[in-house]
Amino acid sequence: MSRCRISPGLAVLAALALAACAPAPGKGLFKRQPDPTAGIPEPTSGRYLALQQVQAPALQVVVEDRSQRDLMLFSHRLDGVELWYGRDGVQLGLRDGMLAYTRGIGGDLMAADTRQSHALLASGQSGTAKRFHSHLNGNDQIETDSYICDIRRVQDFTLAIGEARVPTWYMVETCHGPDLIFENYYWVDRRSGVIQQSRQLANPFSGRVAFQRVLS
Amino acid sequence: MSRFSGAVITECMSSRPVRLVCCIAITGLIGSGGAAQDQQQARFTILDRPTLTFMGDVGLIDMPSADSMADADVTATAMYANNILRTVIQFQVTPRISGIFRYAVLNDFLPDSGTLYDRSFDIRYRFLDETRHRPAFAIGLRDFGGTGVYGSEYIVATKGVGDRLRVSVGIGWGRLGSYGGFSNPLGILADGFKSRATSGNNAGELDFGEWFRGDAAFFGGIEWRATDRFTFKFEYSSDAYEREADPMGFTHKSPFNAAVSYRFDNGIDLSAAYLYGSEIGVMLNYTFNPKTPRIPDGIDDGGPSVVPRDVAAARSWGLDLSDDGASPASRASMQARLAQQLEAEGVILKSFRIEGRRVIVHIRNDRYDAPTQAIGRTARALTSVLPPQVETFVIVPIVASMPVSAITIQRSDLEELAFDLDGSWKSYARADIAEGSPYRLRREDYVPGAYPDMRARFGGYLVPSFFDPDSPIRIEVGAELVAAYTPRPGIVFSGALRQPIAGNLDDATRTSNSVLPHVRTDIVEYEKESELEVSYLTGEYFFRPGDNLYGRVSVGMLERMYGGISAEVLWKPVEGPLALGGEFNYVRQRDYDVLFDFRDYEVATGHLSAYYDFSNGFLGQVDAGRYLAGDWGATFSLDREFANGVKIGGFFTLTDVSFDDFGEGSFDKGFRFIVPLSWLTGEPSQRGFGQTIRPVLRDGGARLSVRNRLYEITRRLHDPELKERWGRFWR
């Protein structure tokens, strides 16, 4: 039995969590195939090509709503944020594995403060955290939204990344804001606290982005 | 309200927490942001956004209420009832003030089955807000400056009863006092209030001598928001429809009207009404808000990122850290890489100079509607090109080769704020925005190919024309070639050729009946006789005579109807609300073929102008001087401009031409809007769609329409405009 309620005043980003319904969380998000770049269009960004040349570290990325895949390449680190480039010049910034910045995906996340959430995730603890996102609105003003997030360590999970098997905590972060509820999912390496795989909200416009580190 | 609201959800609680997320069914549209936005609006404002009357203002069915739309909402309305067609634009100018332009077509209204094309303006002011125990109150004028068919005034009170019922009661004068009227209670103030001239002045002058005069009558009604979609309304109308009754066969059997409205998620309302016991009316409204474009922050690529000054990053960007940019070769190489990077961003690098720890670049923004986006991208691109010791970036945006401002940014601030939650505001606070005149373009700093500069564009054009009684909307589309050649900074030769392809502008037959020189009213002759036309062909010189001063001299075919010489000077500090300018023109009327010949009419015309930015989104302007018909007077304008570039405003001109000599409308007035293309499509673009709509185009108070007036081309690179759009610095 389930009870349903309409939540007026609440809205949610796209395509919440269907994959999380699968018995193995996150299964099938990242294709295990010899060439992870198969089916992805040719690079157009000069920066991406330069990073390819120097064999920069890679990150598998899926914009879930659009089933858009990319193998993003690590460009540089600034102020604790790793900046990754996509083939078309799209950029994602990750601070300790938490999405902190997007450019070029539509409805971009201008900046985010996710330190409290990260502290809980990295130590595998359940608890409550606050996070803050800033966005550009339609009138060219920056808006900052605050969320209160419940973080739960749901289960231990052995994550397959390529041929490697990584022991992780599967953790879920449920965030409530003034007019948005969303959930993020993390697979945190039990040995190091590093987020090896995650599915995080970029913004309601582009929905959620899934990441998986490519282990070298 | 946050733009975050994507879609409405039905949330289902499951007994198994892990599976909670599986059950969240999304009922809204997810695929497109536009849909999500619409959904959001629908969800959060469906009970808040009032419905409109068949007159196009907020209220009951024909009767107004004291409710208002959300600030800045724009509603377009079309209604039809027995021989009456009204199209209306309503704009919520401020949270309390709304304005309306209405164009009504009344078939058989005039003797001999003539059709009346009636243009009218309304204004309403909500002077008291609703509280727990008190209704909201509003005072309004309908048709205060038109031909008087709808001329009426009212005071109305509206109060909510529970969440879904609203009750309105009001008192009306003029047309709104025409049914069930009684002697004007204002008559106790002065006897003059007791009578009112019956038939309008028919000339469009402000008729304030008649306002609130004559009989008054009560009106009222209820609206019931039965569901989120359906609203039912019932009213007692104080409008007798006397003037429509006889000629048009509009039958007024009863003062009671009833209507139902259905609201869609996309801003559209459909309504039907049973009017005055005899007629059926239908209406469509479309509401949107200029502050919320369909795609909130636009479709754009990632742009450059801030590159740190560490060795590894520098190497990966091909930066040689030992190169200080001192040698000509290294300077040339940096400049070339920067120019290439910026060109990909639609920003043209014109000059590049390194002075020790400082770099000065002059840029021309060819792509972004928001100058701050071009400035931000230039700043970030500089971090990937310059050696680490260069700390200070001076970015000088140019317009017509004039340095309009100089934005100084510290590189360390860029590095510190790139991912800062409050990076936008902090970076604005730390940037220095200064006068541009000390940073003139210097020949030795030009990047190769900076000058001469040639630009050309081939595309289409569309010209609408409104309110010709024979065909209220006319349109012409065609092909256009625009080219500009800049041999050296400040000097521009430019022209536009237009070839009409299709349309009916030239089918118009109305000839001018103006007793003034036909400075504008021969428009139909221009449409008929022009084919391939030279819309403009000018040589222009732009210069900075001194600090805070800008100059322009234009010679040639200045606009479609006039050629000659135009000179302008503008005083405008880089910060501060006030600007002052003067313009002098000596022009001759061009021939109707819009090629190279002239007609006999010559005139010296010009204005002194004062511009004031109220910093709350409103811009005021007064232009006083001599107009094209040789008449002296002044134009008063007020525009509301949104940070995203949408602009809506109105203006009127009073000159020494008498209302009689002016002809229909009595004096020049109208409203105008500009919608940037980027607002419509989300793609970055500097183009847009703008239109000035005059109820009647006459010859009095007509101003020369010269291109590149200095205030418009400079102010977007000054404060407060830069501050208002600084959010795009990091985009």
Short mmCIF file of N, CA, C and O in Angstrom, two decimals, chain A residues 2-9 11-17 20-21 47 65 75-79 81 83 85 89 91 101 103-104 107-108 110-111 132 134-143 145 147 179-181 183 185 204-205, chain B residues 1-13 18-22 24 26 30 33 43-44 291 293 295-297 300-303 305-308 313 316-317 370 415-416 418-421 424 642-644 724-725 727-728 730-731:
data_model
loop_
_atom_site.label_atom_id
_atom_site.label_comp_id
_atom_site.label_asym_id
_atom_site.label_seq_id
_atom_site.Cartn_x
_atom_site.Cartn_y
_atom_site.Cartn_z
N SER A 2 0.52 2.15 -0.76
CA SER A 2 1.22 3.43 -0.70
C SER A 2 0.19 4.53 -0.68
O SER A 2 -0.90 4.39 -1.20
N ARG A 3 0.55 5.59 -0.04
CA ARG A 3 -0.37 6.72 -0.09
C ARG A 3 0.29 7.84 -0.89
O ARG A 3 1.50 8.00 -0.86
N CYS A 4 -0.54 8.51 -1.62
CA CYS A 4 -0.01 9.54 -2.50
C CYS A 4 -0.52 10.88 -2.03
O CYS A 4 -1.60 11.01 -1.51
N ARG A 5 0.32 11.87 -2.21
CA ARG A 5 -0.19 13.21 -1.97
C ARG A 5 0.35 14.12 -3.06
O ARG A 5 1.47 13.96 -3.53
N ILE A 6 -0.49 15.04 -3.45
CA ILE A 6 -0.02 16.08 -4.36
C ILE A 6 0.78 17.05 -3.52
O ILE A 6 0.40 17.38 -2.42
N SER A 7 1.87 17.47 -4.03
CA SER A 7 2.68 18.41 -3.28
C SER A 7 2.65 19.78 -3.94
O SER A 7 3.54 20.10 -4.70
N PRO A 8 1.63 20.55 -3.66
CA PRO A 8 1.63 21.87 -4.28
C PRO A 8 2.78 22.68 -3.72
O PRO A 8 3.11 22.56 -2.55
N GLY A 9 3.37 23.46 -4.54
CA GLY A 9 4.49 24.25 -4.07
C GLY A 9 5.80 23.50 -4.12
O GLY A 9 6.84 24.02 -3.88
N ALA A 11 8.27 21.04 -6.41
CA ALA A 11 8.50 20.54 -7.75
C ALA A 11 9.83 19.84 -7.73
O ALA A 11 10.63 20.01 -6.84
N VAL A 12 10.04 19.06 -8.70
CA VAL A 12 11.24 18.24 -8.65
C VAL A 12 11.89 18.20 -10.00
O VAL A 12 11.28 18.44 -11.01
N LEU A 13 13.16 17.93 -9.98
CA LEU A 13 13.87 17.84 -11.23
C LEU A 13 13.43 16.61 -12.01
O LEU A 13 12.66 15.80 -11.53
N ALA A 14 14.00 16.55 -13.14
CA ALA A 14 13.65 15.50 -14.06
C ALA A 14 14.06 14.12 -13.57
O ALA A 14 14.99 13.97 -12.81
N ALA A 15 13.33 13.17 -14.04
CA ALA A 15 13.72 11.78 -14.02
C ALA A 15 14.37 11.34 -12.73
O ALA A 15 15.48 10.85 -12.70
N LEU A 16 13.65 11.54 -11.65
CA LEU A 16 14.23 11.18 -10.37
C LEU A 16 14.42 9.68 -10.31
O LEU A 16 13.46 8.93 -10.36
N ALA A 17 15.64 9.28 -10.26
CA ALA A 17 15.91 8.07 -9.55
C ALA A 17 15.40 6.75 -10.08
O ALA A 17 15.35 5.81 -9.33
N ALA A 20 17.67 3.93 -9.56
CA ALA A 20 17.89 3.50 -8.18
C ALA A 20 16.89 2.43 -7.76
O ALA A 20 17.04 1.81 -6.73
N CYS A 21 15.87 2.23 -8.57
CA CYS A 21 14.91 1.19 -8.27
C CYS A 21 15.47 -0.18 -8.56
O CYS A 21 14.97 -1.18 -8.07
N ARG A 47 40.33 22.75 -26.59
CA ARG A 47 40.88 22.39 -25.29
C ARG A 47 40.77 20.89 -25.07
O ARG A 47 41.69 20.25 -24.56
N ASP A 65 18.71 12.82 -18.38
CA ASP A 65 17.47 13.07 -19.11
C ASP A 65 17.63 12.98 -20.60
O ASP A 65 16.71 12.66 -21.33
N SER A 75 41.09 18.95 -16.84
CA SER A 75 41.88 20.07 -17.34
C SER A 75 42.82 20.62 -16.27
O SER A 75 44.03 20.61 -16.42
N HIS A 76 42.24 21.08 -15.19
CA HIS A 76 43.10 21.63 -14.15
C HIS A 76 42.30 21.75 -12.85
O HIS A 76 41.09 21.56 -12.84
N ARG A 77 43.02 22.07 -11.80
CA ARG A 77 42.40 22.24 -10.50
C ARG A 77 42.62 23.68 -10.04
O ARG A 77 43.72 24.22 -10.21
N LEU A 78 41.56 24.29 -9.56
CA LEU A 78 41.68 25.66 -9.08
C LEU A 78 40.82 25.78 -7.83
O LEU A 78 39.65 25.41 -7.85
N ASP A 79 41.41 26.26 -6.77
CA ASP A 79 40.66 26.53 -5.55
C ASP A 79 39.91 25.28 -5.07
O ASP A 79 38.76 25.36 -4.65
N VAL A 81 38.73 22.87 -6.82
CA VAL A 81 37.75 22.34 -7.77
C VAL A 81 38.48 21.76 -8.98
O VAL A 81 39.36 22.41 -9.56
N LEU A 83 38.39 20.82 -12.73
CA LEU A 83 37.60 21.24 -13.89
C LEU A 83 37.77 20.22 -15.01
O LEU A 83 38.88 19.87 -15.38
N TYR A 85 36.59 18.92 -18.93
CA TYR A 85 36.10 19.42 -20.22
C TYR A 85 35.41 18.32 -21.00
O TYR A 85 35.92 17.20 -21.08
N GLY A 89 33.29 21.38 -25.37
CA GLY A 89 33.71 22.53 -24.58
C GLY A 89 32.89 22.74 -23.32
O GLY A 89 33.15 23.67 -22.57
N GLN A 91 31.85 22.33 -19.56
CA GLN A 91 32.73 22.15 -18.40
C GLN A 91 31.93 21.77 -17.17
O GLN A 91 30.84 22.28 -16.96
N TYR A 101 29.90 23.16 -10.24
CA TYR A 101 29.99 24.14 -11.33
C TYR A 101 29.64 23.44 -12.63
O TYR A 101 30.12 22.33 -12.88
N ARG A 103 29.09 24.51 -16.95
CA ARG A 103 29.00 25.55 -17.97
C ARG A 103 28.68 24.89 -19.31
O ARG A 103 29.38 23.98 -19.73
N GLY A 104 27.60 25.36 -19.88
CA GLY A 104 27.29 24.94 -21.24
C GLY A 104 26.29 23.80 -21.34
O GLY A 104 26.00 23.34 -22.43
N GLY A 107 20.85 25.93 -18.22
CA GLY A 107 20.42 26.19 -16.84
C GLY A 107 21.57 25.99 -15.87
O GLY A 107 21.40 25.43 -14.79
N ASP A 108 22.73 26.46 -16.24
CA ASP A 108 23.96 26.06 -15.54
C ASP A 108 23.97 26.37 -14.04
O ASP A 108 23.41 27.35 -13.58
N MET A 110 25.91 27.83 -11.46
CA MET A 110 27.00 28.81 -11.48
C MET A 110 28.02 28.49 -10.39
O MET A 110 29.22 28.60 -10.60
N ALA A 111 27.53 28.10 -9.22
CA ALA A 111 28.42 27.70 -8.13
C ALA A 111 27.61 26.93 -7.11
O ALA A 111 26.38 27.02 -7.10
N PHE A 132 24.02 24.82 -0.82
CA PHE A 132 23.61 26.07 -1.47
C PHE A 132 24.00 26.02 -2.94
O PHE A 132 25.11 25.61 -3.28
N SER A 134 23.87 28.29 -6.68
CA SER A 134 23.52 29.57 -7.32
C SER A 134 23.35 29.37 -8.82
O SER A 134 24.04 28.58 -9.45
N HIS A 135 22.37 30.11 -9.33
CA HIS A 135 21.99 30.02 -10.74
C HIS A 135 21.71 31.40 -11.28
O HIS A 135 21.40 32.32 -10.53
N LEU A 136 21.74 31.48 -12.59
CA LEU A 136 21.38 32.72 -13.27
C LEU A 136 19.90 32.62 -13.62
O LEU A 136 19.48 31.63 -14.22
N ASN A 137 19.13 33.62 -13.24
CA ASN A 137 17.71 33.55 -13.64
C ASN A 137 17.48 34.22 -14.98
O ASN A 137 18.41 34.73 -15.60
N GLY A 138 16.22 34.21 -15.41
CA GLY A 138 15.91 34.72 -16.74
C GLY A 138 16.11 36.21 -16.88
O GLY A 138 16.09 36.75 -17.97
N ASN A 139 16.30 36.89 -15.76
CA ASN A 139 16.53 38.33 -15.81
C ASN A 139 17.99 38.65 -15.47
O ASN A 139 18.30 39.71 -14.96
N ASP A 140 18.86 37.68 -15.74
CA ASP A 140 20.31 37.85 -15.57
C ASP A 140 20.73 38.15 -14.14
O ASP A 140 21.75 38.79 -13.91
N GLN A 141 19.95 37.71 -13.18
CA GLN A 141 20.32 37.90 -11.78
C GLN A 141 20.74 36.54 -11.21
O GLN A 141 20.18 35.51 -11.57
N ILE A 142 21.72 36.57 -10.31
CA ILE A 142 22.13 35.35 -9.64
C ILE A 142 21.16 35.08 -8.49
O ILE A 142 20.85 35.97 -7.70
N GLU A 143 20.66 33.87 -8.43
CA GLU A 143 19.81 33.47 -7.32
C GLU A 143 20.51 32.34 -6.58
O GLU A 143 21.04 31.43 -7.21
N ASP A 145 19.93 29.33 -3.84
CA ASP A 145 18.91 28.56 -3.15
C ASP A 145 19.56 27.69 -2.09
O ASP A 145 20.64 27.15 -2.30
N TYR A 147 19.25 24.44 0.59
CA TYR A 147 18.57 23.15 0.75
C TYR A 147 18.99 22.51 2.06
O TYR A 147 20.15 22.64 2.47
N ASP A 179 11.19 25.30 -3.12
CA ASP A 179 10.22 24.75 -4.05
C ASP A 179 10.83 23.67 -4.92
O ASP A 179 10.54 23.56 -6.10
N LEU A 180 11.68 22.91 -4.33
CA LEU A 180 12.31 21.82 -5.08
C LEU A 180 12.74 20.73 -4.10
O LEU A 180 13.27 21.02 -3.04
N ILE A 181 12.44 19.50 -4.50
CA ILE A 181 12.99 18.36 -3.78
C ILE A 181 13.84 17.60 -4.78
O ILE A 181 13.43 17.43 -5.92
N GLU A 183 17.04 14.30 -5.20
CA GLU A 183 17.88 13.30 -4.55
C GLU A 183 19.15 13.12 -5.34
O GLU A 183 19.13 13.13 -6.57
N TYR A 185 22.73 10.55 -5.46
CA TYR A 185 23.19 9.21 -5.08
C TYR A 185 24.70 9.14 -5.20
O TYR A 185 25.26 9.66 -6.18
N PRO A 204 17.32 21.88 -12.42
CA PRO A 204 16.06 21.29 -12.89
C PRO A 204 15.94 21.31 -14.40
O PRO A 204 15.21 20.53 -14.98
N PHE A 205 16.65 22.22 -15.04
CA PHE A 205 16.55 22.36 -16.48
C PHE A 205 17.24 21.19 -17.19
O PHE A 205 16.69 20.59 -18.10
N MET B 1 10.05 33.94 -6.46
CA MET B 1 9.87 32.50 -6.70
C MET B 1 11.09 31.96 -7.43
O MET B 1 11.64 32.60 -8.30
N SER B 2 11.50 30.81 -7.06
CA SER B 2 12.70 30.28 -7.68
C SER B 2 12.39 29.68 -9.03
O SER B 2 11.35 29.10 -9.26
N ARG B 3 13.34 29.83 -9.92
CA ARG B 3 13.22 29.19 -11.22
C ARG B 3 13.40 27.70 -11.10
O ARG B 3 13.28 26.97 -12.05
N PHE B 4 13.75 27.24 -9.91
CA PHE B 4 14.05 25.84 -9.74
C PHE B 4 12.86 24.94 -9.97
O PHE B 4 13.01 23.78 -10.28
N SER B 5 11.72 25.49 -9.74
CA SER B 5 10.56 24.63 -9.78
C SER B 5 10.42 24.02 -11.14
O SER B 5 10.18 24.70 -12.11
N GLY B 6 10.65 22.78 -11.24
CA GLY B 6 10.64 22.17 -12.55
C GLY B 6 9.28 21.63 -12.89
O GLY B 6 8.64 22.04 -13.84
N ALA B 7 8.77 20.75 -12.11
CA ALA B 7 7.53 20.10 -12.49
C ALA B 7 6.80 19.70 -11.23
O ALA B 7 7.37 19.59 -10.16
N VAL B 8 5.55 19.52 -11.40
CA VAL B 8 4.75 19.15 -10.26
C VAL B 8 4.87 17.64 -10.05
O VAL B 8 4.86 16.88 -11.00
N ILE B 9 4.99 17.24 -8.83
CA ILE B 9 5.10 15.80 -8.63
C ILE B 9 3.96 15.30 -7.78
O ILE B 9 3.39 16.01 -6.97
N THR B 10 3.66 14.08 -8.02
CA THR B 10 2.80 13.36 -7.10
C THR B 10 3.73 12.43 -6.35
O THR B 10 4.40 11.60 -6.93
N GLU B 11 3.81 12.64 -5.08
CA GLU B 11 4.79 11.88 -4.33
C GLU B 11 4.07 10.73 -3.64
O GLU B 11 3.01 10.90 -3.05
N CYS B 12 4.59 9.56 -3.74
CA CYS B 12 3.95 8.40 -3.16
C CYS B 12 4.84 7.86 -2.06
O CYS B 12 6.01 7.65 -2.26
N MET B 13 4.30 7.69 -0.92
CA MET B 13 5.08 7.16 0.18
C MET B 13 5.00 5.65 0.16
O MET B 13 3.92 5.07 0.14
N VAL B 18 14.00 2.30 0.72
CA VAL B 18 14.97 2.27 -0.37
C VAL B 18 14.27 2.50 -1.71
O VAL B 18 14.84 3.02 -2.65
N ARG B 19 13.02 2.09 -1.74
CA ARG B 19 12.32 2.19 -3.02
C ARG B 19 11.52 3.49 -3.14
O ARG B 19 10.80 3.67 -4.09
N LEU B 20 11.71 4.36 -2.18
CA LEU B 20 10.95 5.60 -2.19
C LEU B 20 11.03 6.31 -3.54
O LEU B 20 10.04 6.71 -4.12
N VAL B 21 12.24 6.39 -3.99
CA VAL B 21 12.47 7.18 -5.19
C VAL B 21 11.82 6.56 -6.42
O VAL B 21 11.52 7.25 -7.38
N CYS B 22 11.59 5.26 -6.36
CA CYS B 22 11.01 4.61 -7.53
C CYS B 22 9.59 5.10 -7.77
O CYS B 22 9.05 5.00 -8.85
N ILE B 24 8.28 8.03 -7.28
CA ILE B 24 8.01 9.43 -7.55
C ILE B 24 7.65 9.58 -9.01
O ILE B 24 8.45 9.38 -9.89
N ILE B 26 6.51 11.68 -12.11
CA ILE B 26 6.61 13.05 -12.54
C ILE B 26 5.49 13.34 -13.51
O ILE B 26 5.36 12.72 -14.54
N ILE B 30 9.28 17.26 -18.59
CA ILE B 30 10.65 17.33 -18.12
C ILE B 30 11.58 17.74 -19.24
O ILE B 30 12.53 18.46 -19.04
N GLY B 33 13.11 22.90 -20.74
CA GLY B 33 13.07 23.86 -19.65
C GLY B 33 11.88 24.77 -19.77
O GLY B 33 11.32 25.21 -18.79
N ARG B 43 1.69 26.27 -11.72
CA ARG B 43 1.48 25.71 -10.40
C ARG B 43 1.39 26.79 -9.33
O ARG B 43 0.56 26.76 -8.46
N PHE B 44 2.29 27.75 -9.42
CA PHE B 44 2.41 28.68 -8.31
C PHE B 44 1.55 29.91 -8.48
O PHE B 44 1.35 30.64 -7.55
N LYS B 291 10.37 38.99 -17.36
CA LYS B 291 11.47 38.57 -16.48
C LYS B 291 11.78 37.09 -16.62
O LYS B 291 12.81 36.63 -16.14
N PRO B 293 12.12 34.53 -19.45
CA PRO B 293 12.15 33.96 -20.80
C PRO B 293 12.03 32.44 -20.73
O PRO B 293 12.19 31.85 -19.66
N ILE B 295 13.87 30.09 -21.87
CA ILE B 295 15.11 29.40 -21.48
C ILE B 295 15.85 30.35 -20.55
O ILE B 295 16.39 31.35 -20.99
N PRO B 296 15.84 30.07 -19.24
CA PRO B 296 16.21 31.10 -18.28
C PRO B 296 17.60 31.70 -18.48
O PRO B 296 17.75 32.89 -18.47
N ASP B 297 18.62 30.87 -18.63
CA ASP B 297 19.93 31.51 -18.75
C ASP B 297 20.53 31.33 -20.13
O ASP B 297 21.70 31.57 -20.36
N ASP B 300 24.21 28.26 -24.41
CA ASP B 300 25.51 28.80 -24.72
C ASP B 300 26.56 27.73 -24.45
O ASP B 300 26.31 26.80 -23.70
N ASP B 301 27.73 27.91 -25.05
CA ASP B 301 28.78 26.92 -24.81
C ASP B 301 29.44 27.21 -23.46
O ASP B 301 29.06 28.15 -22.75
N GLY B 302 30.44 26.39 -23.14
CA GLY B 302 31.06 26.54 -21.83
C GLY B 302 31.86 27.81 -21.68
O GLY B 302 31.98 28.36 -20.59
N GLY B 303 32.44 28.29 -22.79
CA GLY B 303 33.27 29.48 -22.71
C GLY B 303 34.62 29.19 -22.09
O GLY B 303 34.89 28.06 -21.68
N SER B 305 37.62 29.10 -19.29
CA SER B 305 37.63 28.94 -17.84
C SER B 305 38.85 29.68 -17.28
O SER B 305 39.78 30.00 -18.02
N VAL B 306 38.80 29.93 -15.99
CA VAL B 306 39.94 30.58 -15.35
C VAL B 306 41.06 29.55 -15.21
O VAL B 306 40.86 28.49 -14.62
N VAL B 307 42.23 29.87 -15.74
CA VAL B 307 43.36 28.94 -15.67
C VAL B 307 44.31 29.42 -14.58
O VAL B 307 44.69 30.59 -14.57
N PRO B 308 44.63 28.53 -13.65
CA PRO B 308 45.51 28.96 -12.56
C PRO B 308 46.94 29.17 -13.06
O PRO B 308 47.31 28.70 -14.12
N ALA B 313 49.31 23.43 -14.98
CA ALA B 313 48.19 23.94 -15.77
C ALA B 313 48.70 24.77 -16.94
O ALA B 313 48.24 24.63 -18.07
N SER B 316 49.89 22.66 -19.72
CA SER B 316 48.84 22.00 -20.48
C SER B 316 48.12 22.99 -21.39
O SER B 316 47.48 22.61 -22.36
N TRP B 317 48.19 24.26 -21.06
CA TRP B 317 47.59 25.27 -21.94
C TRP B 317 48.61 25.83 -22.93
O TRP B 317 48.33 26.80 -23.63
N ALA B 370 24.40 40.68 -23.49
CA ALA B 370 24.90 41.21 -22.22
C ALA B 370 26.39 41.51 -22.38
O ALA B 370 27.20 40.59 -22.53
N GLU B 415 40.86 34.11 -9.91
CA GLU B 415 41.25 32.79 -9.40
C GLU B 415 40.51 32.46 -8.11
O GLU B 415 40.11 31.33 -7.89
N GLU B 416 40.31 33.48 -7.30
CA GLU B 416 39.69 33.24 -6.00
C GLU B 416 38.18 33.05 -6.12
O GLU B 416 37.57 32.30 -5.35
N ALA B 418 36.29 32.14 -8.94
CA ALA B 418 35.73 31.35 -10.05
C ALA B 418 34.65 30.39 -9.59
O ALA B 418 33.67 30.15 -10.29
N PHE B 419 34.82 29.84 -8.38
CA PHE B 419 33.85 28.85 -7.91
C PHE B 419 33.17 29.31 -6.63
O PHE B 419 32.63 28.51 -5.88
N ASP B 420 33.25 30.59 -6.38
CA ASP B 420 32.67 31.13 -5.14
C ASP B 420 31.15 31.25 -5.30
O ASP B 420 30.66 31.73 -6.32
N LEU B 421 30.44 30.84 -4.27
CA LEU B 421 28.97 30.89 -4.33
C LEU B 421 28.49 32.32 -4.60
O LEU B 421 27.52 32.53 -5.30
N SER B 424 29.63 36.28 -8.20
CA SER B 424 29.14 37.33 -9.09
C SER B 424 29.23 38.69 -8.41
O SER B 424 29.85 39.63 -8.91
N PHE B 642 14.14 45.73 -18.44
CA PHE B 642 14.52 44.60 -17.62
C PHE B 642 16.00 44.31 -17.86
O PHE B 642 16.52 44.60 -18.93
N ALA B 643 16.64 43.71 -16.86
CA ALA B 643 18.07 43.46 -17.00
C ALA B 643 18.34 42.59 -18.22
O ALA B 643 19.39 42.72 -18.85
N ASN B 644 17.40 41.73 -18.57
CA ASN B 644 17.65 40.84 -19.72
C ASN B 644 17.45 41.54 -21.07
O ASN B 644 17.55 40.90 -22.11
N GLU B 724 23.66 45.61 -13.29
CA GLU B 724 22.42 44.84 -13.41
C GLU B 724 22.62 43.52 -14.13
O GLU B 724 21.89 42.57 -13.91
N ARG B 725 23.59 43.48 -15.02
CA ARG B 725 23.79 42.23 -15.78
C ARG B 725 25.07 41.52 -15.37
O ARG B 725 25.55 40.66 -16.11
N GLY B 727 25.64 39.30 -13.38
CA GLY B 727 25.45 37.86 -13.25
C GLY B 727 25.99 37.10 -14.44
O GLY B 727 26.39 35.94 -14.32
N ARG B 728 26.04 37.75 -15.60
CA ARG B 728 26.52 37.06 -16.79
C ARG B 728 28.04 37.11 -16.93
O ARG B 728 28.58 36.54 -17.86
N TRP B 730 30.18 35.63 -15.23
CA TRP B 730 30.74 34.27 -15.09
C TRP B 730 30.10 33.27 -16.02
O TRP B 730 30.32 32.07 -15.89
N ARG B 731 29.28 33.73 -16.93
CA ARG B 731 28.60 32.80 -17.83
C ARG B 731 29.43 32.62 -19.09
O ARG B 731 30.06 33.52 -19.57
#
